[in-house]
mmCIF file of N, CA, C and O in Angstrom:
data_model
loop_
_atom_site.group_PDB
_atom_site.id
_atom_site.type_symbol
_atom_site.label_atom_id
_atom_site.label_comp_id
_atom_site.label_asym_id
_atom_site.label_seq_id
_atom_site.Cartn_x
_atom_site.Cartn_y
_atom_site.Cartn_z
ATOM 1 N N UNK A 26 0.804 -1.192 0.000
ATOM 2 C CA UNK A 26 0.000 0.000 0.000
ATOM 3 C C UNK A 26 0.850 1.259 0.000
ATOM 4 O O UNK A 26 0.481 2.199 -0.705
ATOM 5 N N UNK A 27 2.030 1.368 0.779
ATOM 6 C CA UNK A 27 2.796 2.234 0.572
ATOM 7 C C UNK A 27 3.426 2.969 -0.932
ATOM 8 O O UNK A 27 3.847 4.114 -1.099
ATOM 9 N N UNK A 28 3.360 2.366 -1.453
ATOM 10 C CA UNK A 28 3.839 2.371 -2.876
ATOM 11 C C UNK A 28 2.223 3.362 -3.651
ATOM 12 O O UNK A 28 2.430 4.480 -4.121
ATOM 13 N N UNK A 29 0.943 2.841 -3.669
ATOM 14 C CA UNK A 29 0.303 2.986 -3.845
ATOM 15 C C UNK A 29 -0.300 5.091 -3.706
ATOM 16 O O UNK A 29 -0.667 6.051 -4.383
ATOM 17 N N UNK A 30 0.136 4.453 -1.714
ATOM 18 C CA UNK A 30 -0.006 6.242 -1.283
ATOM 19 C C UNK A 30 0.298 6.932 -1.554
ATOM 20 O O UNK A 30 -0.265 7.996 -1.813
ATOM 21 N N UNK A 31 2.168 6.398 -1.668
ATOM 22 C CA UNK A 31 3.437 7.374 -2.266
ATOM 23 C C UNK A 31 2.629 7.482 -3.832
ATOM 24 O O UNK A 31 1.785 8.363 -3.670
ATOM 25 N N UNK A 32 2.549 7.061 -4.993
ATOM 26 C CA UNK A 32 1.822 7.424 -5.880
ATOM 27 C C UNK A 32 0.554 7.950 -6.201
ATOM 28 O O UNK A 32 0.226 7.924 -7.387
ATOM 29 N N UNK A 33 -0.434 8.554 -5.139
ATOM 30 C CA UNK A 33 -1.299 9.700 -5.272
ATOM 31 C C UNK A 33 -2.923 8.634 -4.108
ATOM 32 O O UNK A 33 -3.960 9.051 -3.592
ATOM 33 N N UNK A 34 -2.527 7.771 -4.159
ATOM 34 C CA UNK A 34 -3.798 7.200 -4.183
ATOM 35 C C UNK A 34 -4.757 7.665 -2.840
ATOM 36 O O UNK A 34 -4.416 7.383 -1.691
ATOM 37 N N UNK A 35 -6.105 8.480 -3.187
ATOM 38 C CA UNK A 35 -6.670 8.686 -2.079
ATOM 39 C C UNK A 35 -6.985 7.507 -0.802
ATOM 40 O O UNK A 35 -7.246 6.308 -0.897
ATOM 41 N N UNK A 36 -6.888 8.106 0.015
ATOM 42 C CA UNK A 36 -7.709 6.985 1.598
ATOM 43 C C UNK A 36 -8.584 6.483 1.201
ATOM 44 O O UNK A 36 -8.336 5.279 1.134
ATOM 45 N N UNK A 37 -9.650 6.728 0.832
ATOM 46 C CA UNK A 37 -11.064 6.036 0.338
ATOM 47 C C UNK A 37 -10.651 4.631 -0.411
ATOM 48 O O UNK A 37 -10.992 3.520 -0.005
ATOM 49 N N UNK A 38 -9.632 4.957 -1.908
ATOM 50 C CA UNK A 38 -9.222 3.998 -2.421
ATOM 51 C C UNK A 38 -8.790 2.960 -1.631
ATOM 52 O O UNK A 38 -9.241 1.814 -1.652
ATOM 53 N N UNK A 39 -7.931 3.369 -0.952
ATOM 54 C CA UNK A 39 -6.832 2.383 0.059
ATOM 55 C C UNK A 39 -8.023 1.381 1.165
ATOM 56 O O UNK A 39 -8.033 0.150 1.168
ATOM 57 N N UNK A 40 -8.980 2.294 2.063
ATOM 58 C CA UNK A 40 -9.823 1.478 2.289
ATOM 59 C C UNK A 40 -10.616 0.244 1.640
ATOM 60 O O UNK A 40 -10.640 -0.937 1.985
ATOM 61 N N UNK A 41 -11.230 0.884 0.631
ATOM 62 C CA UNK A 41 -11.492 -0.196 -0.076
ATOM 63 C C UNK A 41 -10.675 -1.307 -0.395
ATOM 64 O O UNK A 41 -11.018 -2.444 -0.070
ATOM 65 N N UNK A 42 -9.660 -1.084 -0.983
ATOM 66 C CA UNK A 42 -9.050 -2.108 -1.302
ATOM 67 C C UNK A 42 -8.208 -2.891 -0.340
ATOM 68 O O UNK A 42 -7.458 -3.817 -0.651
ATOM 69 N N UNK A 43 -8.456 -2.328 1.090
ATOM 70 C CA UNK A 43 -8.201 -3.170 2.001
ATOM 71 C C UNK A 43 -9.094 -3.793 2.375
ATOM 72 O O UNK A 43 -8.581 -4.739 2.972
ATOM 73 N N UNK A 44 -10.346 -3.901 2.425
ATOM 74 C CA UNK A 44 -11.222 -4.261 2.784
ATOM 75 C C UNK A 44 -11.614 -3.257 4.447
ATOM 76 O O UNK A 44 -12.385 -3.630 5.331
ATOM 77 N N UNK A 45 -10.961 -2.221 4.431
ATOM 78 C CA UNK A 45 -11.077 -1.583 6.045
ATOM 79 C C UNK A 45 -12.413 -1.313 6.276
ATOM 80 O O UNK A 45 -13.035 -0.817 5.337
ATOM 81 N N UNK A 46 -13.193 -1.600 7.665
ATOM 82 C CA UNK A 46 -14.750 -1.535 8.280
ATOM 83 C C UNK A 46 -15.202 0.503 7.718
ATOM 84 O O UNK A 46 -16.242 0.937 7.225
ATOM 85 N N UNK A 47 -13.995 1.196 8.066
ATOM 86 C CA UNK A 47 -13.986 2.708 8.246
ATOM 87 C C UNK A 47 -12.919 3.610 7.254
ATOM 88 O O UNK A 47 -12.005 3.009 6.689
ATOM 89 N N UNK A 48 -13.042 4.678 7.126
ATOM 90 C CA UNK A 48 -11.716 5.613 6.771
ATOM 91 C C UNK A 48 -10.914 5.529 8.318
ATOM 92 O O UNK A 48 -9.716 5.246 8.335
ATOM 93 N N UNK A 49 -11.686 5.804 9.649
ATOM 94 C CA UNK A 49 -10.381 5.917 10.272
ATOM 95 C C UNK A 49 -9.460 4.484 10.797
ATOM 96 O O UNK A 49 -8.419 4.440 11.453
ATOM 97 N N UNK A 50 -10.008 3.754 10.421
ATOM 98 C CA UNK A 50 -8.857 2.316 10.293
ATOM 99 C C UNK A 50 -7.702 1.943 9.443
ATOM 100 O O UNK A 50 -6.626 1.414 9.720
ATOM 101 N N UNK A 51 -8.234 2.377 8.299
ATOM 102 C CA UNK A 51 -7.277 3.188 7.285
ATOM 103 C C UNK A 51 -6.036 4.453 7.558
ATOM 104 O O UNK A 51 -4.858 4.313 7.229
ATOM 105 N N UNK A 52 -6.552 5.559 8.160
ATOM 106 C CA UNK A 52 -5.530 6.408 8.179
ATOM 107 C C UNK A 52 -5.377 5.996 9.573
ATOM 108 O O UNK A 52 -4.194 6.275 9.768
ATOM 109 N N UNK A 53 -5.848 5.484 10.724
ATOM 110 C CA UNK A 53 -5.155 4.908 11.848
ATOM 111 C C UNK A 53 -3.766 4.216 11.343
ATOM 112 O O UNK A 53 -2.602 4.487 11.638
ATOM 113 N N UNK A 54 -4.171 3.481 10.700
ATOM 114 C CA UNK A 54 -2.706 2.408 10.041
ATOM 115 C C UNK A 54 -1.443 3.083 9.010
ATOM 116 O O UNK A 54 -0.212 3.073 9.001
ATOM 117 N N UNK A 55 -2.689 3.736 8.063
ATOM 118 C CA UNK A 55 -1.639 4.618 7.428
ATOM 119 C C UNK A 55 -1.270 5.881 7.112
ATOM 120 O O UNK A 55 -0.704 6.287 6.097
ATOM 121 N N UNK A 56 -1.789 6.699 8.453
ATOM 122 C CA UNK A 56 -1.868 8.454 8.370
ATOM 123 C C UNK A 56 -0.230 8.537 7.909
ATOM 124 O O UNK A 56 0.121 9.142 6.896
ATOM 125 N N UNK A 57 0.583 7.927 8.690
ATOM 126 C CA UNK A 57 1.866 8.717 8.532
ATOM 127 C C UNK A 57 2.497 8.690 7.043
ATOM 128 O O UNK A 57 3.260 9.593 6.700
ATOM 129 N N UNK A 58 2.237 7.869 6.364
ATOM 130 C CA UNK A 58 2.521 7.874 4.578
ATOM 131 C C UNK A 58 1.382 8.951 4.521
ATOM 132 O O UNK A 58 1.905 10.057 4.661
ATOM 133 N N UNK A 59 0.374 9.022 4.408
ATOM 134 C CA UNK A 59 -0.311 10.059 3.919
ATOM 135 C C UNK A 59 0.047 12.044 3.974
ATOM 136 O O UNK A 59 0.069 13.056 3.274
ATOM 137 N N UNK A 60 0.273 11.507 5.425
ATOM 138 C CA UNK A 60 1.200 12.812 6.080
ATOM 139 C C UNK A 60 2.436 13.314 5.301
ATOM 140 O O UNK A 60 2.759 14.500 5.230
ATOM 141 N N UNK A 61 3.178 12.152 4.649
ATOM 142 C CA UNK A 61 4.515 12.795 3.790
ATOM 143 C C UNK A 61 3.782 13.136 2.100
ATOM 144 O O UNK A 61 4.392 13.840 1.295
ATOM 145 N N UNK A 62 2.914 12.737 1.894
ATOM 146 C CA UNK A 62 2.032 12.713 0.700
ATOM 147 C C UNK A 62 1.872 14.331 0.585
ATOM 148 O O UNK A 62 2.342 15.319 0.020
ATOM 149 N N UNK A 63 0.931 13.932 1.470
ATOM 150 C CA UNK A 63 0.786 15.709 2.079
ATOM 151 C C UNK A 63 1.667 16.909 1.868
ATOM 152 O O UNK A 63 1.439 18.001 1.347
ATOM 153 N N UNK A 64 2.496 16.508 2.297
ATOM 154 C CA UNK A 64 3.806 17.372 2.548
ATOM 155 C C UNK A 64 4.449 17.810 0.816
ATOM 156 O O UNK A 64 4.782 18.877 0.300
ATOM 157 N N UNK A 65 4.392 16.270 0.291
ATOM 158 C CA UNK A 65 4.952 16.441 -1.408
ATOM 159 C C UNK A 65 3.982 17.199 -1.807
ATOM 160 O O UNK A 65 4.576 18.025 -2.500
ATOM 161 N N UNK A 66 2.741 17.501 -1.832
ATOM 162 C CA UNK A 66 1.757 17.922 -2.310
ATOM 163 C C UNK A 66 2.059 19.679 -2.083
ATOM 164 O O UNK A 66 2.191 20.593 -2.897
ATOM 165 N N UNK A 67 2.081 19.650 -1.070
ATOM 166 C CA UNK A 67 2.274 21.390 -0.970
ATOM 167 C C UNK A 67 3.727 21.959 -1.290
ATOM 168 O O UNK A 67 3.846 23.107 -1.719
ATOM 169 N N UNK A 68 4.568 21.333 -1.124
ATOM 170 C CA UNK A 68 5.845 21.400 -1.903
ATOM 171 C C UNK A 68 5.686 21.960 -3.204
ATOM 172 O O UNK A 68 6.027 23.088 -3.559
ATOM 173 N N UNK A 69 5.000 20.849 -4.052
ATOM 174 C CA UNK A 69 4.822 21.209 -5.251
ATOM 175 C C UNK A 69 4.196 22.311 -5.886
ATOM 176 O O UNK A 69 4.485 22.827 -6.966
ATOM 177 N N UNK A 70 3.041 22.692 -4.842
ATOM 178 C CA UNK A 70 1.945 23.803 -5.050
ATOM 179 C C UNK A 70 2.938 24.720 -4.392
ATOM 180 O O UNK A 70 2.706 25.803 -4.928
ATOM 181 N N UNK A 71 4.007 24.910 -3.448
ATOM 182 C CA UNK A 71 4.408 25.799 -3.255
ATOM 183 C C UNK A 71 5.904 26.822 -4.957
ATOM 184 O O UNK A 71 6.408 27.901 -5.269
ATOM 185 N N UNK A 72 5.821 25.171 -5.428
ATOM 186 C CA UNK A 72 6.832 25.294 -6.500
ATOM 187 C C UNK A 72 5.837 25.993 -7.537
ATOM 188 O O UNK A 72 6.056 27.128 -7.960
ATOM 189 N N UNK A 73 5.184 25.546 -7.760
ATOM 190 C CA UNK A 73 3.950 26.088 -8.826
ATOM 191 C C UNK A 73 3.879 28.008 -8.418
ATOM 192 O O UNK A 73 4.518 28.937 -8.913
ATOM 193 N N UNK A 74 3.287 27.998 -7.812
ATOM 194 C CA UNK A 74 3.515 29.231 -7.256
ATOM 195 C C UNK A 74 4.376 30.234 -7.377
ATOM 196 O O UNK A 74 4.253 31.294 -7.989
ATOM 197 N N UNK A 75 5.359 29.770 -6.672
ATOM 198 C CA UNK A 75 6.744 30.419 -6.598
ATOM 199 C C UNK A 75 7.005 31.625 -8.980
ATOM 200 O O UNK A 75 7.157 32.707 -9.547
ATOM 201 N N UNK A 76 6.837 30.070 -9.165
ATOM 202 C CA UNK A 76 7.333 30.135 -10.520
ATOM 203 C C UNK A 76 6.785 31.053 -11.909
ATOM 204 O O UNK A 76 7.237 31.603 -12.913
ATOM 205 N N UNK A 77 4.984 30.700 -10.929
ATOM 206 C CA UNK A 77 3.978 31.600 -11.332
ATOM 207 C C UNK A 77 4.239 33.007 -11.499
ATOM 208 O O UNK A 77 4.104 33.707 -12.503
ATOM 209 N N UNK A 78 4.768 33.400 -9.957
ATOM 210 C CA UNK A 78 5.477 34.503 -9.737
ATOM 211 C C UNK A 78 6.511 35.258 -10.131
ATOM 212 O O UNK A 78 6.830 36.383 -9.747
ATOM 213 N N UNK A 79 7.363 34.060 -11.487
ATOM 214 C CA UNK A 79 8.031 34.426 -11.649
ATOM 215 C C UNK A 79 8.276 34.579 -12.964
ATOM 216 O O UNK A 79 9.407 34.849 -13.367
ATOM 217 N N UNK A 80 6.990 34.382 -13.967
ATOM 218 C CA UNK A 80 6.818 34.374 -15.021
ATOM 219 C C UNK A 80 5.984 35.023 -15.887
ATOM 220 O O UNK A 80 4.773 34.801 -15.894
ATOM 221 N N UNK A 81 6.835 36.276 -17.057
ATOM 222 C CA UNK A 81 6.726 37.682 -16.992
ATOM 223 C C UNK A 81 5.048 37.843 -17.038
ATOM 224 O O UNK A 81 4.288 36.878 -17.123
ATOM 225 N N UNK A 82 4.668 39.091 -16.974
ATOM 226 C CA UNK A 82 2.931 39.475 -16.792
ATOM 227 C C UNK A 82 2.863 39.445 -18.108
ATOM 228 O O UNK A 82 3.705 39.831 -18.919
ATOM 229 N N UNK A 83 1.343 38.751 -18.376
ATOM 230 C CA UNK A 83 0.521 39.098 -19.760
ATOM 231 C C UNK A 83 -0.679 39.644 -19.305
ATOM 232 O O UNK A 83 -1.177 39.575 -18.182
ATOM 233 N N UNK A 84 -1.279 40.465 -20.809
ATOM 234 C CA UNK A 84 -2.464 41.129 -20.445
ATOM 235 C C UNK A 84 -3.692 40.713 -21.326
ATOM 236 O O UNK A 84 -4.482 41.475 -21.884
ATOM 237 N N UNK A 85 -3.686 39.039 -21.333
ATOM 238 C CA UNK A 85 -4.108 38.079 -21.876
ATOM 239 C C UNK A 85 -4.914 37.144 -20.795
ATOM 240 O O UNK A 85 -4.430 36.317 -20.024
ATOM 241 N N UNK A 86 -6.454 37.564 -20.987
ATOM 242 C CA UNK A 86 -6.920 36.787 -20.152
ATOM 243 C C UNK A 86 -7.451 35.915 -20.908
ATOM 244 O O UNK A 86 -7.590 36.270 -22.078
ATOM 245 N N UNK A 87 -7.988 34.325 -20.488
ATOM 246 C CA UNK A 87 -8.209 33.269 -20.744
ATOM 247 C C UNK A 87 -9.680 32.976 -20.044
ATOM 248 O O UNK A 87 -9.986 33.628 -19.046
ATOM 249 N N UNK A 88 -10.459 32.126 -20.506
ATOM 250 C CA UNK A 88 -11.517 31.327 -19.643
ATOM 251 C C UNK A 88 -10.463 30.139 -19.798
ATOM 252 O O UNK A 88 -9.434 29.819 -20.392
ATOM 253 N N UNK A 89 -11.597 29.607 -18.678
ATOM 254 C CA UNK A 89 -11.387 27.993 -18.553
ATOM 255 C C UNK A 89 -11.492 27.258 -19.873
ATOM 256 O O UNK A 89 -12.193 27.740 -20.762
ATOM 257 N N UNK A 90 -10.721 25.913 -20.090
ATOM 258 C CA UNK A 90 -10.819 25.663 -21.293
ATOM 259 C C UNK A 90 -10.382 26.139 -22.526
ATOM 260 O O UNK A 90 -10.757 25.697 -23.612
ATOM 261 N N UNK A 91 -9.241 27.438 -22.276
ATOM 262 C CA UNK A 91 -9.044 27.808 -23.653
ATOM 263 C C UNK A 91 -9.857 29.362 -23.855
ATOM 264 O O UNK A 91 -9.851 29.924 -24.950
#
């Protein structure tokens, strides 16, 4: 399952496919992988960001989709 977490996979998934009664039997067992998940996650959004910031202004707005 570790492998799984480390590659994106929500709690819900992981329950299920453990067969777990609950979600909190699930992150009872495996909060602390989720917790570094976590951590990569805002890392990245903090990298996103950062870069956003750093990439010159246009005066080109967009909708969603194009």
């Amino acid at each position: 399952m570790a492998i799984r977490i480390a590659a994106g996979a929500h709690p819900k998934e992981i329950q299920e496919e453990c067969g777990h009664s609950s979600i909190k039997v699930t992150m009872d067992i495996y909060r602390h992988l989720f917790d570094s998940s976590a951590e990569r996650t805002a890392d990245a959004m903090e990298a996103m960001h950062e870069a956003a910031q750093a990439a010159p202004a246009t005066n080109k707005i967009t909708g969603i989709g194009g």
